[in-house]
Short mmCIF file of C-alpha atoms in Angstrom, two decimals:
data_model
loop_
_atom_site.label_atom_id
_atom_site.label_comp_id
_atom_site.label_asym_id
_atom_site.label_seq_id
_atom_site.Cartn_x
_atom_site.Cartn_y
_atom_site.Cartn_z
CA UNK A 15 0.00 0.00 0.00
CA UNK A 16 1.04 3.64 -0.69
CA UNK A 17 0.79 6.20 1.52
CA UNK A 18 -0.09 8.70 -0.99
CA UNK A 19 -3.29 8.22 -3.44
CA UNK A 20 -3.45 9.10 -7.08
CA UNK A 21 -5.60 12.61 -5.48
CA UNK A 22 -2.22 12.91 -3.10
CA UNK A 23 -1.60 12.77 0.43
CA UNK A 24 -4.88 10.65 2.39
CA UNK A 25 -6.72 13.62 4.05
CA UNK A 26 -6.92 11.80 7.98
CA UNK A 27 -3.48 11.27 9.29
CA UNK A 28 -4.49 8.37 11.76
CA UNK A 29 -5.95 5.89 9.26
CA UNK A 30 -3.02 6.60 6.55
CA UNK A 31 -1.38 3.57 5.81
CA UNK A 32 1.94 2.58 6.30
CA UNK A 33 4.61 2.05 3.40
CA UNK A 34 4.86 -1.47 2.78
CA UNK A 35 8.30 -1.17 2.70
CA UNK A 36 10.68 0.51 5.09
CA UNK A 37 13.70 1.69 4.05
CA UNK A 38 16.92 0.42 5.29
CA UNK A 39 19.26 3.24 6.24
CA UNK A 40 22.00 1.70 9.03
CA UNK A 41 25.81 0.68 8.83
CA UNK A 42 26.74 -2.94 8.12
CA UNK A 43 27.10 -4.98 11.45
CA UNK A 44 29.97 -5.81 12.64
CA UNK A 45 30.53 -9.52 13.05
CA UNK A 46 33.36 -9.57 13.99
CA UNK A 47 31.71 -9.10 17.72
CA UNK A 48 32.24 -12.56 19.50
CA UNK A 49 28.72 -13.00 20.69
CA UNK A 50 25.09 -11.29 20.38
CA UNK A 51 24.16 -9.06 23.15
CA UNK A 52 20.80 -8.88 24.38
CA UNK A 53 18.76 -5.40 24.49
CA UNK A 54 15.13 -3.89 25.10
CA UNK A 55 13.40 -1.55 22.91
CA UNK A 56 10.02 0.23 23.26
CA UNK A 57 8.17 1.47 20.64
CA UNK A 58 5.05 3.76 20.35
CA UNK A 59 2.99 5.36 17.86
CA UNK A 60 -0.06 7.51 17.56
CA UNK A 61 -0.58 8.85 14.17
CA UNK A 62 -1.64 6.87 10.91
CA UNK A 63 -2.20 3.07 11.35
CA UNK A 64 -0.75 2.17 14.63
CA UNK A 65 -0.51 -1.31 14.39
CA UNK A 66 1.16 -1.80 11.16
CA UNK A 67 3.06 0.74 12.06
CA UNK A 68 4.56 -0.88 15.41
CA UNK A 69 4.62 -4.26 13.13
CA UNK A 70 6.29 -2.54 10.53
CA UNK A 71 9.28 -0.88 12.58
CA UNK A 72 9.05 -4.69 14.15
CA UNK A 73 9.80 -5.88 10.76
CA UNK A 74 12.45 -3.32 10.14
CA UNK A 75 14.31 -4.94 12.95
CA UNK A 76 14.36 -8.23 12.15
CA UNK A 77 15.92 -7.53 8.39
CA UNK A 78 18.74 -5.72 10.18
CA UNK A 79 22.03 -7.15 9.71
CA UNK A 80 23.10 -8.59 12.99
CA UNK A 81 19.77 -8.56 14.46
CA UNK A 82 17.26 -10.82 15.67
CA UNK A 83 14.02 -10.23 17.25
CA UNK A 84 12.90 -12.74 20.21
CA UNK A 85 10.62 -11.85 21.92
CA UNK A 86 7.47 -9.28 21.14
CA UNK A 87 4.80 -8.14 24.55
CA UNK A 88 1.46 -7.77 23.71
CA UNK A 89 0.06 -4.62 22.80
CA UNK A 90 -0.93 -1.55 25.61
CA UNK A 91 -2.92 1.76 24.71
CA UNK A 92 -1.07 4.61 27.16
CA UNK A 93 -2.20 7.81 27.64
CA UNK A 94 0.72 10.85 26.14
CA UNK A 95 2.72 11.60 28.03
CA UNK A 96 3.39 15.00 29.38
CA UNK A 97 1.13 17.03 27.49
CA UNK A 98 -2.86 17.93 28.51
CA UNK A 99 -5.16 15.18 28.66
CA UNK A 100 -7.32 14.67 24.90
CA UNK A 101 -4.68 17.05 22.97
CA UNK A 102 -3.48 14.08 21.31
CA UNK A 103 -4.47 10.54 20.09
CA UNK A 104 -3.42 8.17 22.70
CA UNK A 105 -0.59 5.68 21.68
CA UNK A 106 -0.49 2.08 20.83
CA UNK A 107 3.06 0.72 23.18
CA UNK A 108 5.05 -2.35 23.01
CA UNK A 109 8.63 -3.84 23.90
CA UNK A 110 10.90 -6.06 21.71
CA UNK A 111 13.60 -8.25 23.10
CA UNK A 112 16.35 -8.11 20.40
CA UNK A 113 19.86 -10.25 20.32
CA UNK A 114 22.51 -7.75 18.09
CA UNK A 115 25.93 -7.84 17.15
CA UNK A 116 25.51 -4.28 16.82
CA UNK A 117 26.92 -2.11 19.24
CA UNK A 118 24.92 0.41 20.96
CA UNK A 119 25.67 3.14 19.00
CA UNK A 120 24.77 1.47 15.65
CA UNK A 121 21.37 0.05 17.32
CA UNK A 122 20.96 3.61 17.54
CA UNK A 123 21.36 5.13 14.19
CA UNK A 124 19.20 1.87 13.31
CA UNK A 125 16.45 3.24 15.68
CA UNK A 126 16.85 6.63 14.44
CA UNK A 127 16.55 4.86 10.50
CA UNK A 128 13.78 3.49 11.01
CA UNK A 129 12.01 6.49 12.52
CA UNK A 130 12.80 7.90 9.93
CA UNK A 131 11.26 5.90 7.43
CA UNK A 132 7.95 6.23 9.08
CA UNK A 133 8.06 9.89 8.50
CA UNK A 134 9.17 10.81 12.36
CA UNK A 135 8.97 14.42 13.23
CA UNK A 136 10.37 16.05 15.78
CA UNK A 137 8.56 19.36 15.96
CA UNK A 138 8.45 19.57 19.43
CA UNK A 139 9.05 17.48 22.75
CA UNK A 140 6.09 15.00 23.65
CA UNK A 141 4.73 15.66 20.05
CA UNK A 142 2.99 12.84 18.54
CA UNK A 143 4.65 10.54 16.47
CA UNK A 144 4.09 8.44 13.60
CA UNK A 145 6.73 5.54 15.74
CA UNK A 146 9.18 6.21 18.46
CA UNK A 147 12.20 4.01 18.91
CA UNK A 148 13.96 3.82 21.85
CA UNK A 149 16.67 1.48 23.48
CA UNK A 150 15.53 0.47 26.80
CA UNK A 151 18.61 -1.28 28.02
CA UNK A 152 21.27 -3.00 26.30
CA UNK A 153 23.31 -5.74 28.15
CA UNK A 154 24.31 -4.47 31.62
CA UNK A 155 25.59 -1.32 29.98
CA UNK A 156 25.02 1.59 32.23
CA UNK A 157 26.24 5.11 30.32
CA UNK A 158 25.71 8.90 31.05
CA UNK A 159 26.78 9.22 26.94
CA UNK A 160 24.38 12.35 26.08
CA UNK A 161 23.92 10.69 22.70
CA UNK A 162 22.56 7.55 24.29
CA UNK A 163 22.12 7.25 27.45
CA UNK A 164 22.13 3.30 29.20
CA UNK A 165 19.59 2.69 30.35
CA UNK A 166 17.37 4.53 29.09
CA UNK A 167 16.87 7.71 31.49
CA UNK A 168 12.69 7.69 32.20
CA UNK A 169 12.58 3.79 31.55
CA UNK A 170 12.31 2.53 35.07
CA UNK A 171 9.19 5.18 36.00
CA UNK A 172 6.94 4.90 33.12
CA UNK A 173 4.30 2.25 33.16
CA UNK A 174 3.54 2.13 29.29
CA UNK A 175 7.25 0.78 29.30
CA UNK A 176 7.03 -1.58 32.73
CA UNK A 177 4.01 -3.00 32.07
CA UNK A 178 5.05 -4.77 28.85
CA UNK A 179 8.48 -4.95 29.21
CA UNK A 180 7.05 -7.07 32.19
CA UNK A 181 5.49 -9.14 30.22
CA UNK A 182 8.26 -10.28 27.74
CA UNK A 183 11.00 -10.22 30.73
CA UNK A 184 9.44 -10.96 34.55
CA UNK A 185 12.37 -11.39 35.80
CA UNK A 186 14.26 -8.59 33.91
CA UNK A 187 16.80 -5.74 35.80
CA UNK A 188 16.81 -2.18 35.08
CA UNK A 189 20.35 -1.54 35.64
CA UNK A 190 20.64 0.73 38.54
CA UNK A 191 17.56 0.72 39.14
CA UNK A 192 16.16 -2.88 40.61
CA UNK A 193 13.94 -5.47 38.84
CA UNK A 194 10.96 -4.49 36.25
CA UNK A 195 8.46 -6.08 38.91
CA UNK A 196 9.21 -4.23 41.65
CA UNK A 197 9.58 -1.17 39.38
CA UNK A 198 6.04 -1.61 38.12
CA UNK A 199 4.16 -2.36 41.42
CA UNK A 200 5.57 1.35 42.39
CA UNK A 201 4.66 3.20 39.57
CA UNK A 202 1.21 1.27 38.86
CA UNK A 203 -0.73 0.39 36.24
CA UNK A 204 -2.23 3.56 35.57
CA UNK A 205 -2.57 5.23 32.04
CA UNK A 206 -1.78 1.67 30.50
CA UNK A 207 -4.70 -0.66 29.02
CA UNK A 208 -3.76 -3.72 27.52
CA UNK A 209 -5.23 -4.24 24.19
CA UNK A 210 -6.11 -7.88 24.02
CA UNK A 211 -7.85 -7.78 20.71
CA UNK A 212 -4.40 -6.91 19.02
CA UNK A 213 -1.02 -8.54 18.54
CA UNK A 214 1.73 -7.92 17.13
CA UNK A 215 4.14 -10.88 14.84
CA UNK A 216 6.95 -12.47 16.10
CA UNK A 217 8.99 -12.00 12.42
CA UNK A 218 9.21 -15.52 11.20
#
């Protein structure tokens, strides 16, 4: 499907389409790495199709050289975060267990690609998004790098992250932080509804 029509652009912006194919835009792997290092990433959309769109950056991962997806959580619709209640379309979360050869810094531009592809715009903090990529934790790397920080800054206080990074991981560690469980039962469960009538694809 294209995301323009022969008349041009689709007139509603949340039930455009998503290309059917994403562009790959990332630096080859190095395999040279001895082994694959496990990492978390969240993803989050809400503008256009928000499913395909989650599947599609899901997708996107898996035909990354050096990449693997593992594990995918079921599906949560969050409230925004930090702008006014009903000012935006509320978001469609999820969390991907990866194993990468790909160094953090390369998972990154990868993230960034793939935003990217899906027509991200960063306009202005907390603005909606078409899909937003981010790197949760990667190995036991902890990192104040401004470029990246490890892990990622906000990830152990925000329940549309927990809640299905729980999921994929119970017993999972936020590095400096404590377990995801324990993490979760603080912050509760508020804001987050899981959306049991959607799932996303493990890629095959």
């Amino acid at each position: 499907m294209n995301l323009f029509s022969a008349d041009g652009p689709q007139s509603d912006p949340t039930v455009q389409p998503v290309p059917a194919s994403v562009v790959a835009q990332v630096d080859a792997a190095d395999t040279t790495l001895s082994n694959p290092k496990r990492a978390v990433v969240s993803l989050g959309s809400n503008l256009g199709n928000r499913l395909e769109t989650l599947q599609g950056a899901i997708d996107a991962l898996e035909d990354t050289p050096g990449l693997r997806v593992k594990a995918v959580s079921p599906v949560y619709e969050t409230e925004p975060w930090g702008v006014e209640p009903g000012s935006q379309p509320t978001y469609f979360n999820a969390v991907v267990v990866i194993r990468t050869t790909l160094p953090p810094s390369s998972l990154l531009e990868r993230g960034q690609a793939i935003e990217e592809a899906f027509d991200r715009v960063r306009d202005e903090r907390w603005g909606p998004r078409t899909i937003d990529v981010d790197i949760l934790a990667y190995a036991d790397v902890v990192s104040d790098d401004p470029l990246l920080t490890l892990p990622h800054p906000r990830a152990h206080e925000r329940a549309f992250v927990l809640a299905p990074w729980h999921d994929v991981e119970p017993e999972a560690q936020v590095p400096g932080h404590g377990a995801v469980a324990e993490l979760l039962s603080s912050v509760g469960r508020g804001g987050v509804r899981p959306r049991t009538d959607l799932e996303l694809r493990l890629p095959e």
